[in-house]
């Protein structure tokens, strides 16, 4: 279910909710605060182009676990218990007829010929071997899911029959003439759902709980699927605290708790979360030692005295695919190919800027690696105008209220209060958006749903 659907019954004029969520601060023009205009970075990549590059990058890999036309990781056989949220890499083909034998659809009696019927003493239960054939005028108690005996005409539901004082079975359903049943009623015939060899689901199908059930019913113990991309998270910054209150110029690390579950929700298997010291050597050693498909770093992507991502990438000989994006917040983000089959997503250190980088670069990259389908794009009108950046796209947290998107306050690069209350991010074009303007929305994992959403 999309966030749009989840909030479709919301009240767009619920001012108490707006206040509680710290919603829009209005100016005379009905817009939010905007940063002072800055000059564009001419070598930065436009926001839509950056997303397209990230999505396409694995298709140009040169070896290892990725590359080729699809760019996804090499498919593997995955036990059913571990396949939820993956993508089928081979068609799901029935290994047997379903059902594999004629089956009773109800509790009742298996009957042969017209009634009344004499009833056998021993009943037929699910999971038992074949029962001797019935003869005309004979019935036997049967359970739902049990194999019907040969020469069965129909199954008479328990509520549609009664036995007399001589033990003979009669039809009691008022809708039928006495002692009659319809041939085949309440029997699931062999192959009713599928025949052995039928294709049940195509390549590219996301593995949902019903898909797992279908696979099990069709005889599978494992599925051929695209594995989850492995992701290492390196949190940079000697000023970060892992616990307690900020003090003496030190601040709490917000991205260490935020990024791993978000990456899991995007389909990744997080294999490491590490604090890395603020030196080029420490970062170089961490990156070169990583065996992950995707390395995610936080901070250090600009050109300050302790911004070591660019120097470390140059030392590695990495290929910079995206070096800065025309988006606010988060414009110093980057994407690099560090090995033939490894990518690095460099996120800014400010929390909301890092979220922007996650959705701009990491989401499309991981989606291609995992062969997950792209989300269906959609738009909603903004309830209030949003001041735009003069040159760059803005990603603004919004709450969905009915059929409108309500821009939230607290949307600065270092703030998480807005995104914590948000259902989506609005993609605001350069120059801004006026009230009522249709605007593209990016659903957040916990509002877009899906089987890949896992925060554990």
GROMACS .gro file of C-alpha atoms in nm:
model
  456
    1UNK     CA    1   0.000   0.000   0.000
    2UNK     CA    2   0.138   0.342  -0.088
    3UNK     CA    3   0.149   0.629   0.155
    4UNK     CA    4  -0.111   0.795  -0.064
    5UNK     CA    5  -0.353   0.511   0.000
    6UNK     CA    6  -0.263   0.484   0.366
    7UNK     CA    7  -0.358   0.844   0.430
    8UNK     CA    8  -0.641   0.877   0.180
    9UNK     CA    9  -0.897   0.916   0.457
   10UNK     CA   10  -0.700   1.181   0.644
   11UNK     CA   11  -0.845   1.523   0.724
   12UNK     CA   12  -0.660   1.787   0.530
   13UNK     CA   13  -0.782   2.058   0.768
   14UNK     CA   14  -0.683   1.887   1.093
   15UNK     CA   15  -0.502   2.183   1.251
   16UNK     CA   16  -0.439   2.000   1.578
   17UNK     CA   17  -0.242   1.735   1.390
   18UNK     CA   18  -0.055   2.006   1.204
   19UNK     CA   19   0.049   2.170   1.529
   20UNK     CA   20   0.145   1.840   1.686
   21UNK     CA   21   0.365   1.752   1.390
   22UNK     CA   22   0.522   2.099   1.377
   23UNK     CA   23   0.387   2.167   1.031
   24UNK     CA   24   0.432   2.452   0.792
   25UNK     CA   25   0.545   2.794   0.913
   26UNK     CA   26   0.382   3.037   0.673
   27UNK     CA   27   0.505   3.363   0.533
   28UNK     CA   28   0.285   3.618   0.360
   29UNK     CA   29   0.320   3.422   0.034
   30UNK     CA   30   0.233   3.092   0.201
   31UNK     CA   31   0.585   2.949   0.169
   32UNK     CA   32   0.851   2.817   0.403
   33UNK     CA   33   1.191   2.960   0.482
   34UNK     CA   34   1.455   2.916   0.216
   35UNK     CA   35   1.833   2.926   0.242
   36UNK     CA   36   2.012   3.225   0.097
   37UNK     CA   37   2.071   3.161  -0.274
   38UNK     CA   38   2.412   3.025  -0.358
   39UNK     CA   39   2.584   2.987  -0.691
   40UNK     CA   40   2.534   2.652  -0.864
   41UNK     CA   41   2.811   2.400  -0.874
   42UNK     CA   42   2.851   2.367  -1.248
   43UNK     CA   43   3.002   2.019  -1.241
   44UNK     CA   44   2.730   1.876  -1.014
   45UNK     CA   45   2.475   1.636  -1.163
   46UNK     CA   46   2.109   1.723  -1.200
   47UNK     CA   47   1.895   1.531  -0.949
   48UNK     CA   48   1.700   1.318  -1.201
   49UNK     CA   49   2.022   1.238  -1.387
   50UNK     CA   50   2.196   1.134  -1.066
   51UNK     CA   51   1.919   0.886  -0.987
   52UNK     CA   52   1.935   0.748  -1.341
   53UNK     CA   53   2.313   0.705  -1.320
   54UNK     CA   54   2.284   0.522  -0.988
   55UNK     CA   55   2.014   0.293  -1.126
   56UNK     CA   56   2.214   0.214  -1.437
   57UNK     CA   57   2.561   0.183  -1.279
   58UNK     CA   58   2.553  -0.194  -1.207
   59UNK     CA   59   2.463  -0.268  -1.570
   60UNK     CA   60   2.808  -0.142  -1.666
   61UNK     CA   61   3.002  -0.347  -1.411
   62UNK     CA   62   3.288  -0.555  -1.547
   63UNK     CA   63   3.278  -0.871  -1.340
   64UNK     CA   64   3.228  -1.033  -1.004
   65UNK     CA   65   2.876  -1.058  -0.869
   66UNK     CA   66   2.728  -0.788  -1.093
   67UNK     CA   67   2.722  -0.662  -1.448
   68UNK     CA   68   2.551  -0.763  -1.768
   69UNK     CA   69   2.226  -0.646  -1.911
   70UNK     CA   70   2.029  -0.656  -1.587
   71UNK     CA   71   2.303  -0.544  -1.349
   72UNK     CA   72   2.159  -0.756  -1.070
   73UNK     CA   73   2.359  -0.984  -0.844
   74UNK     CA   74   2.413  -1.345  -0.952
   75UNK     CA   75   2.102  -1.550  -0.862
   76UNK     CA   76   2.130  -1.816  -0.592
   77UNK     CA   77   1.912  -2.092  -0.449
   78UNK     CA   78   1.747  -1.956  -0.133
   79UNK     CA   79   1.547  -2.158   0.122
   80UNK     CA   80   1.184  -2.051   0.137
   81UNK     CA   81   1.229  -1.925   0.494
   82UNK     CA   82   1.493  -1.676   0.375
   83UNK     CA   83   1.340  -1.567   0.045
   84UNK     CA   84   1.086  -1.307   0.160
   85UNK     CA   85   1.145  -0.975  -0.016
   86UNK     CA   86   1.379  -1.115  -0.282
   87UNK     CA   87   1.306  -1.122  -0.655
   88UNK     CA   88   1.252  -1.439  -0.856
   89UNK     CA   89   1.537  -1.505  -1.099
   90UNK     CA   90   1.370  -1.808  -1.256
   91UNK     CA   91   1.005  -1.872  -1.338
   92UNK     CA   92   0.803  -2.046  -1.069
   93UNK     CA   93   0.682  -2.357  -1.251
   94UNK     CA   94   0.448  -2.609  -1.094
   95UNK     CA   95   0.628  -2.929  -0.999
   96UNK     CA   96   0.298  -3.112  -0.952
   97UNK     CA   97  -0.071  -3.081  -1.029
   98UNK     CA   98  -0.257  -2.866  -0.777
   99UNK     CA   99  -0.437  -3.027  -0.614
  100UNK     CA  100  -0.242  -3.342  -0.682
  101UNK     CA  101  -0.549  -3.562  -0.634
  102UNK     CA  102  -0.925  -3.517  -0.615
  103UNK     CA  103  -0.984  -3.355  -0.279
  104UNK     CA  104  -1.283  -3.293  -0.055
  105UNK     CA  105  -1.353  -2.921  -0.029
  106UNK     CA  106  -1.571  -2.960   0.282
  107UNK     CA  107  -1.629  -3.176   0.587
  108UNK     CA  108  -1.916  -3.414   0.516
  109UNK     CA  109  -1.971  -3.740   0.331
  110UNK     CA  110  -1.830  -3.873   0.005
  111UNK     CA  111  -2.129  -4.031  -0.171
  112UNK     CA  112  -2.174  -4.250  -0.477
  113UNK     CA  113  -2.487  -4.242  -0.691
  114UNK     CA  114  -2.827  -4.113  -0.576
  115UNK     CA  115  -2.932  -4.130  -0.211
  116UNK     CA  116  -3.021  -4.232   0.040
  117UNK     CA  117  -2.685  -4.396   0.115
  118UNK     CA  118  -2.557  -4.656   0.355
  119UNK     CA  119  -2.261  -4.518   0.550
  120UNK     CA  120  -1.935  -4.703   0.600
  121UNK     CA  121  -1.805  -4.725   0.954
  122UNK     CA  122  -1.451  -4.602   0.885
  123UNK     CA  123  -1.412  -4.238   0.768
  124UNK     CA  124  -1.155  -4.076   0.538
  125UNK     CA  125  -0.913  -3.824   0.688
  126UNK     CA  126  -0.670  -3.582   0.526
  127UNK     CA  127  -0.320  -3.721   0.486
  128UNK     CA  128  -0.427  -4.084   0.475
  129UNK     CA  129  -0.372  -4.323   0.187
  130UNK     CA  130  -0.632  -4.398  -0.079
  131UNK     CA  131  -0.965  -4.541   0.042
  132UNK     CA  132  -1.138  -4.835  -0.129
  133UNK     CA  133  -1.380  -4.734  -0.409
  134UNK     CA  134  -1.741  -4.654  -0.325
  135UNK     CA  135  -2.029  -4.847  -0.474
  136UNK     CA  136  -2.363  -4.697  -0.578
  137UNK     CA  137  -2.573  -4.609  -0.275
  138UNK     CA  138  -2.269  -4.598  -0.046
  139UNK     CA  139  -2.124  -4.306   0.154
  140UNK     CA  140  -1.829  -4.248   0.385
  141UNK     CA  141  -1.746  -3.968   0.628
  142UNK     CA  142  -1.473  -3.741   0.486
  143UNK     CA  143  -1.269  -3.447   0.612
  144UNK     CA  144  -1.173  -3.129   0.427
  145UNK     CA  145  -0.857  -3.189   0.225
  146UNK     CA  146  -0.888  -3.566   0.225
  147UNK     CA  147  -0.851  -3.765  -0.096
  148UNK     CA  148  -1.194  -3.867  -0.220
  149UNK     CA  149  -1.239  -4.242  -0.277
  150UNK     CA  150  -1.264  -4.369  -0.636
  151UNK     CA  151  -1.613  -4.362  -0.789
  152UNK     CA  152  -1.724  -4.075  -0.563
  153UNK     CA  153  -2.011  -3.876  -0.719
  154UNK     CA  154  -1.997  -3.575  -0.486
  155UNK     CA  155  -1.929  -3.457  -0.134
  156UNK     CA  156  -2.235  -3.382   0.075
  157UNK     CA  157  -2.163  -3.115   0.334
  158UNK     CA  158  -2.221  -3.201   0.698
  159UNK     CA  159  -2.489  -2.931   0.727
  160UNK     CA  160  -2.672  -3.067   0.420
  161UNK     CA  161  -2.716  -3.425   0.539
  162UNK     CA  162  -2.859  -3.633   0.824
  163UNK     CA  163  -2.870  -3.997   0.912
  164UNK     CA  164  -3.195  -4.175   1.008
  165UNK     CA  165  -3.243  -4.424   1.286
  166UNK     CA  166  -3.130  -4.701   1.050
  167UNK     CA  167  -2.800  -4.522   0.984
  168UNK     CA  168  -2.888  -4.422   0.627
  169UNK     CA  169  -2.779  -4.082   0.497
  170UNK     CA  170  -3.033  -3.838   0.349
  171UNK     CA  171  -3.001  -3.494   0.183
  172UNK     CA  172  -3.162  -3.222   0.393
  173UNK     CA  173  -3.069  -2.907   0.198
  174UNK     CA  174  -3.392  -2.722   0.115
  175UNK     CA  175  -3.254  -2.605  -0.220
  176UNK     CA  176  -3.222  -2.959  -0.358
  177UNK     CA  177  -3.478  -3.231  -0.427
  178UNK     CA  178  -3.465  -3.509  -0.169
  179UNK     CA  179  -3.180  -3.760  -0.191
  180UNK     CA  180  -2.998  -3.587  -0.483
  181UNK     CA  181  -2.656  -3.426  -0.522
  182UNK     CA  182  -2.486  -3.255  -0.815
  183UNK     CA  183  -2.206  -3.448  -0.976
  184UNK     CA  184  -1.870  -3.316  -0.855
  185UNK     CA  185  -2.013  -3.079  -0.594
  186UNK     CA  186  -1.767  -2.977  -0.321
  187UNK     CA  187  -1.483  -3.173  -0.482
  188UNK     CA  188  -1.164  -2.998  -0.586
  189UNK     CA  189  -1.057  -3.199  -0.891
  190UNK     CA  190  -0.695  -3.283  -0.955
  191UNK     CA  191  -0.522  -3.001  -1.148
  192UNK     CA  192  -0.799  -2.747  -1.082
  193UNK     CA  193  -0.546  -2.474  -0.999
  194UNK     CA  194  -0.259  -2.582  -1.224
  195UNK     CA  195  -0.101  -2.873  -1.404
  196UNK     CA  196   0.257  -2.987  -1.357
  197UNK     CA  197   0.479  -2.770  -1.576
  198UNK     CA  198   0.248  -2.467  -1.578
  199UNK     CA  199   0.424  -2.135  -1.521
  200UNK     CA  200   0.280  -1.987  -1.203
  201UNK     CA  201   0.488  -1.667  -1.177
  202UNK     CA  202   0.743  -1.504  -1.410
  203UNK     CA  203   1.099  -1.389  -1.353
  204UNK     CA  204   1.106  -1.056  -1.171
  205UNK     CA  205   0.820  -1.131  -0.935
  206UNK     CA  206   0.882  -1.000  -0.581
  207UNK     CA  207   0.866  -1.280  -0.324
  208UNK     CA  208   0.572  -1.202  -0.097
  209UNK     CA  209   0.414  -1.424   0.170
  210UNK     CA  210   0.156  -1.558  -0.082
  211UNK     CA  211   0.439  -1.637  -0.326
  212UNK     CA  212   0.609  -1.839  -0.053
  213UNK     CA  213   0.286  -2.027   0.009
  214UNK     CA  214   0.239  -2.091  -0.363
  215UNK     CA  215   0.597  -2.215  -0.396
  216UNK     CA  216   0.555  -2.454  -0.106
  217UNK     CA  217   0.225  -2.586  -0.242
  218UNK     CA  218   0.387  -2.634  -0.584
  219UNK     CA  219   0.661  -2.849  -0.432
  220UNK     CA  220   0.954  -2.609  -0.381
  221UNK     CA  221   1.200  -2.611  -0.090
  222UNK     CA  222   1.420  -2.336  -0.238
  223UNK     CA  223   1.371  -2.053  -0.486
  224UNK     CA  224   1.615  -1.921  -0.744
  225UNK     CA  225   1.629  -1.555  -0.652
  226UNK     CA  226   1.852  -1.249  -0.661
  227UNK     CA  227   2.025  -1.218  -0.322
  228UNK     CA  228   2.022  -0.907  -0.108
  229UNK     CA  229   2.312  -0.670  -0.182
  230UNK     CA  230   2.557  -0.662   0.107
  231UNK     CA  231   2.615  -0.316   0.253
  232UNK     CA  232   2.879  -0.190   0.494
  233UNK     CA  233   2.811   0.138   0.676
  234UNK     CA  234   3.110   0.349   0.781
  235UNK     CA  235   3.019   0.638   1.012
  236UNK     CA  236   3.282   0.911   0.996
  237UNK     CA  237   3.340   1.185   1.251
  238UNK     CA  238   3.548   1.205   1.568
  239UNK     CA  239   3.289   1.446   1.710
  240UNK     CA  240   3.020   1.176   1.735
  241UNK     CA  241   2.895   1.014   2.054
  242UNK     CA  242   2.739   0.669   2.066
  243UNK     CA  243   2.538   0.736   2.381
  244UNK     CA  244   2.446   1.001   2.634
  245UNK     CA  245   2.387   1.373   2.597
  246UNK     CA  246   2.594   1.604   2.374
  247UNK     CA  247   2.874   1.777   2.563
  248UNK     CA  248   3.203   1.959   2.512
  249UNK     CA  249   3.155   2.003   2.137
  250UNK     CA  250   3.055   1.639   2.086
  251UNK     CA  251   2.719   1.544   1.935
  252UNK     CA  252   2.516   1.227   1.919
  253UNK     CA  253   2.550   1.003   1.615
  254UNK     CA  254   2.207   1.001   1.450
  255UNK     CA  255   2.305   0.818   1.132
  256UNK     CA  256   2.442   0.505   1.297
  257UNK     CA  257   2.095   0.414   1.426
  258UNK     CA  258   1.912   0.552   1.119
  259UNK     CA  259   2.097   0.404   0.821
  260UNK     CA  260   2.112   0.025   0.884
  261UNK     CA  261   1.735  -0.031   0.919
  262UNK     CA  262   1.667   0.206   0.629
  263UNK     CA  263   1.911   0.014   0.409
  264UNK     CA  264   1.742  -0.313   0.510
  265UNK     CA  265   1.411  -0.160   0.411
  266UNK     CA  266   1.565  -0.087   0.070
  267UNK     CA  267   1.657  -0.455   0.032
  268UNK     CA  268   2.017  -0.461   0.155
  269UNK     CA  269   2.180  -0.703   0.395
  270UNK     CA  270   2.379  -0.482   0.632
  271UNK     CA  271   2.700  -0.672   0.700
  272UNK     CA  272   2.886  -0.415   0.910
  273UNK     CA  273   2.828  -0.083   1.087
  274UNK     CA  274   3.157   0.074   1.194
  275UNK     CA  275   3.287   0.400   1.331
  276UNK     CA  276   3.589   0.509   1.129
  277UNK     CA  277   3.837   0.767   1.252
  278UNK     CA  278   3.879   1.102   1.079
  279UNK     CA  279   4.193   1.016   0.883
  280UNK     CA  280   4.243   0.934   0.518
  281UNK     CA  281   4.440   0.621   0.611
  282UNK     CA  282   4.164   0.486   0.836
  283UNK     CA  283   3.903   0.541   0.566
  284UNK     CA  284   4.125   0.392   0.294
  285UNK     CA  285   4.185   0.079   0.501
  286UNK     CA  286   3.815   0.042   0.581
  287UNK     CA  287   3.706   0.070   0.218
  288UNK     CA  288   3.975  -0.158   0.074
  289UNK     CA  289   3.906  -0.424   0.338
  290UNK     CA  290   3.531  -0.428   0.271
  291UNK     CA  291   3.384  -0.718   0.077
  292UNK     CA  292   3.040  -0.561   0.055
  293UNK     CA  293   2.862  -0.486  -0.270
  294UNK     CA  294   2.790  -0.132  -0.149
  295UNK     CA  295   2.986   0.078   0.098
  296UNK     CA  296   2.794   0.366   0.254
  297UNK     CA  297   2.990   0.644   0.423
  298UNK     CA  298   2.858   0.937   0.622
  299UNK     CA  299   3.026   1.276   0.611
  300UNK     CA  300   3.356   1.376   0.463
  301UNK     CA  301   3.228   1.430   0.108
  302UNK     CA  302   3.300   1.804   0.084
  303UNK     CA  303   3.640   1.974   0.078
  304UNK     CA  304   3.704   2.057   0.442
  305UNK     CA  305   4.016   1.977   0.647
  306UNK     CA  306   3.877   1.640   0.763
  307UNK     CA  307   3.684   1.549   0.447
  308UNK     CA  308   3.877   1.241   0.341
  309UNK     CA  309   3.636   1.061   0.106
  310UNK     CA  310   3.766   1.216  -0.217
  311UNK     CA  311   4.136   1.163  -0.131
  312UNK     CA  312   4.070   0.803  -0.028
  313UNK     CA  313   3.883   0.735  -0.351
  314UNK     CA  314   4.164   0.885  -0.559
  315UNK     CA  315   4.414   0.667  -0.375
  316UNK     CA  316   4.203   0.358  -0.448
  317UNK     CA  317   4.171   0.455  -0.814
  318UNK     CA  318   3.793   0.463  -0.791
  319UNK     CA  319   3.574   0.583  -1.076
  320UNK     CA  320   3.357   0.876  -0.971
  321UNK     CA  321   3.015   0.830  -1.130
  322UNK     CA  322   2.839   1.116  -0.950
  323UNK     CA  323   3.032   1.391  -0.774
  324UNK     CA  324   2.781   1.631  -0.628
  325UNK     CA  325   2.412   1.658  -0.708
  326UNK     CA  326   2.200   1.966  -0.771
  327UNK     CA  327   1.969   1.893  -0.479
  328UNK     CA  328   1.906   2.051  -0.138
  329UNK     CA  329   1.972   1.921   0.115
  330UNK     CA  330   2.255   1.685   0.032
  331UNK     CA  331   2.434   1.837  -0.268
  332UNK     CA  332   2.786   1.706  -0.167
  333UNK     CA  333   2.675   1.341  -0.205
  334UNK     CA  334   2.868   1.114  -0.440
  335UNK     CA  335   2.869   0.772  -0.606
  336UNK     CA  336   3.184   0.584  -0.702
  337UNK     CA  337   3.278   0.244  -0.840
  338UNK     CA  338   3.561   0.128  -0.614
  339UNK     CA  339   3.602  -0.220  -0.767
  340UNK     CA  340   3.457  -0.401  -1.066
  341UNK     CA  341   3.165  -0.512  -0.850
  342UNK     CA  342   3.165  -0.268  -0.558
  343UNK     CA  343   3.014   0.078  -0.521
  344UNK     CA  344   3.052   0.351  -0.264
  345UNK     CA  345   2.772   0.591  -0.179
  346UNK     CA  346   2.911   0.892   0.001
  347UNK     CA  347   2.642   1.059   0.209
  348UNK     CA  348   2.675   1.404   0.364
  349UNK     CA  349   2.712   1.409   0.741
  350UNK     CA  350   2.403   1.620   0.817
  351UNK     CA  351   2.113   1.382   0.891
  352UNK     CA  352   1.846   1.507   0.647
  353UNK     CA  353   2.113   1.561   0.382
  354UNK     CA  354   2.216   1.198   0.433
  355UNK     CA  355   1.854   1.087   0.387
  356UNK     CA  356   1.846   1.285   0.064
  357UNK     CA  357   2.156   1.103  -0.055
  358UNK     CA  358   2.012   0.768   0.050
  359UNK     CA  359   1.701   0.818  -0.165
  360UNK     CA  360   1.887   0.983  -0.452
  361UNK     CA  361   2.176   0.738  -0.495
  362UNK     CA  362   2.152   0.434  -0.266
  363UNK     CA  363   1.788   0.345  -0.337
  364UNK     CA  364   1.816   0.316  -0.718
  365UNK     CA  365   2.157   0.146  -0.695
  366UNK     CA  366   2.032  -0.118  -0.449
  367UNK     CA  367   1.713  -0.163  -0.648
  368UNK     CA  368   1.907  -0.260  -0.961
  369UNK     CA  369   2.145  -0.488  -0.772
  370UNK     CA  370   1.851  -0.669  -0.609
  371UNK     CA  371   1.637  -0.669  -0.929
  372UNK     CA  372   1.356  -0.504  -0.739
  373UNK     CA  373   1.083  -0.324  -0.937
  374UNK     CA  374   1.095   0.053  -0.948
  375UNK     CA  375   0.825   0.224  -0.741
  376UNK     CA  376   0.534   0.359  -0.942
  377UNK     CA  377   0.580   0.739  -0.966
  378UNK     CA  378   0.292   0.954  -0.851
  379UNK     CA  379   0.212   1.316  -0.774
  380UNK     CA  380  -0.011   1.506  -0.536
  381UNK     CA  381  -0.089   1.877  -0.511
  382UNK     CA  382   0.088   2.065  -0.235
  383UNK     CA  383  -0.145   2.216   0.021
  384UNK     CA  384   0.099   2.501   0.080
  385UNK     CA  385   0.362   2.657  -0.140
  386UNK     CA  386   0.729   2.572  -0.097
  387UNK     CA  387   1.006   2.820  -0.165
  388UNK     CA  388   1.252   2.662  -0.407
  389UNK     CA  389   1.626   2.684  -0.443
  390UNK     CA  390   1.713   2.903  -0.742
  391UNK     CA  391   1.917   2.632  -0.917
  392UNK     CA  392   1.867   2.299  -0.739
  393UNK     CA  393   1.588   2.051  -0.672
  394UNK     CA  394   1.463   2.050  -0.312
  395UNK     CA  395   1.350   1.738  -0.125
  396UNK     CA  396   1.100   1.848   0.139
  397UNK     CA  397   0.936   1.621   0.399
  398UNK     CA  398   0.558   1.615   0.364
  399UNK     CA  399   0.265   1.460   0.549
  400UNK     CA  400  -0.014   1.322   0.332
  401UNK     CA  401  -0.358   1.453   0.422
  402UNK     CA  402  -0.635   1.326   0.201
  403UNK     CA  403  -0.545   1.406  -0.157
  404UNK     CA  404  -0.285   1.672  -0.072
  405UNK     CA  405   0.074   1.681   0.051
  406UNK     CA  406   0.141   1.908   0.345
  407UNK     CA  407   0.499   2.043   0.360
  408UNK     CA  408   0.653   2.005   0.704
  409UNK     CA  409   0.863   2.245   0.902
  410UNK     CA  410   1.209   2.151   1.034
  411UNK     CA  411   1.347   2.057   0.694
  412UNK     CA  412   1.700   2.194   0.729
  413UNK     CA  413   1.997   1.971   0.640
  414UNK     CA  414   2.080   1.892   1.004
  415UNK     CA  415   1.719   1.832   1.114
  416UNK     CA  416   1.531   1.504   1.153
  417UNK     CA  417   1.215   1.635   1.317
  418UNK     CA  418   1.040   1.690   0.984
  419UNK     CA  419   1.133   1.357   0.826
  420UNK     CA  420   1.039   1.172   1.147
  421UNK     CA  421   0.681   1.298   1.104
  422UNK     CA  422   0.673   1.257   0.725
  423UNK     CA  423   0.505   1.012   0.490
  424UNK     CA  424   0.706   1.112   0.183
  425UNK     CA  425   0.948   1.362   0.035
  426UNK     CA  426   0.819   1.614  -0.216
  427UNK     CA  427   1.045   1.676  -0.515
  428UNK     CA  428   1.031   2.054  -0.548
  429UNK     CA  429   1.179   2.184  -0.875
  430UNK     CA  430   1.418   2.483  -0.890
  431UNK     CA  431   1.223   2.800  -0.832
  432UNK     CA  432   0.975   2.638  -0.592
  433UNK     CA  433   0.616   2.524  -0.606
  434UNK     CA  434   0.297   2.716  -0.547
  435UNK     CA  435  -0.004   2.597  -0.343
  436UNK     CA  436  -0.201   2.332  -0.531
  437UNK     CA  437   0.083   2.251  -0.771
  438UNK     CA  438   0.116   1.880  -0.859
  439UNK     CA  439   0.448   1.759  -0.722
  440UNK     CA  440   0.629   1.427  -0.750
  441UNK     CA  441   0.649   1.236  -0.422
  442UNK     CA  442   0.899   0.979  -0.297
  443UNK     CA  443   0.734   0.741  -0.053
  444UNK     CA  444   0.929   0.644   0.257
  445UNK     CA  445   0.975   0.271   0.325
  446UNK     CA  446   0.743   0.261   0.623
  447UNK     CA  447   0.461   0.424   0.427
  448UNK     CA  448   0.511   0.253   0.090
  449UNK     CA  449   0.500  -0.091   0.255
  450UNK     CA  450   0.602  -0.400   0.066
  451UNK     CA  451   0.776  -0.718   0.170
  452UNK     CA  452   1.116  -0.559   0.166
  453UNK     CA  453   1.034  -0.337   0.461
  454UNK     CA  454   1.218  -0.488   0.753
  455UNK     CA  455   1.366  -0.284   1.035
  456UNK     CA  456   1.522  -0.569   1.233
   0.00000   0.00000   0.00000
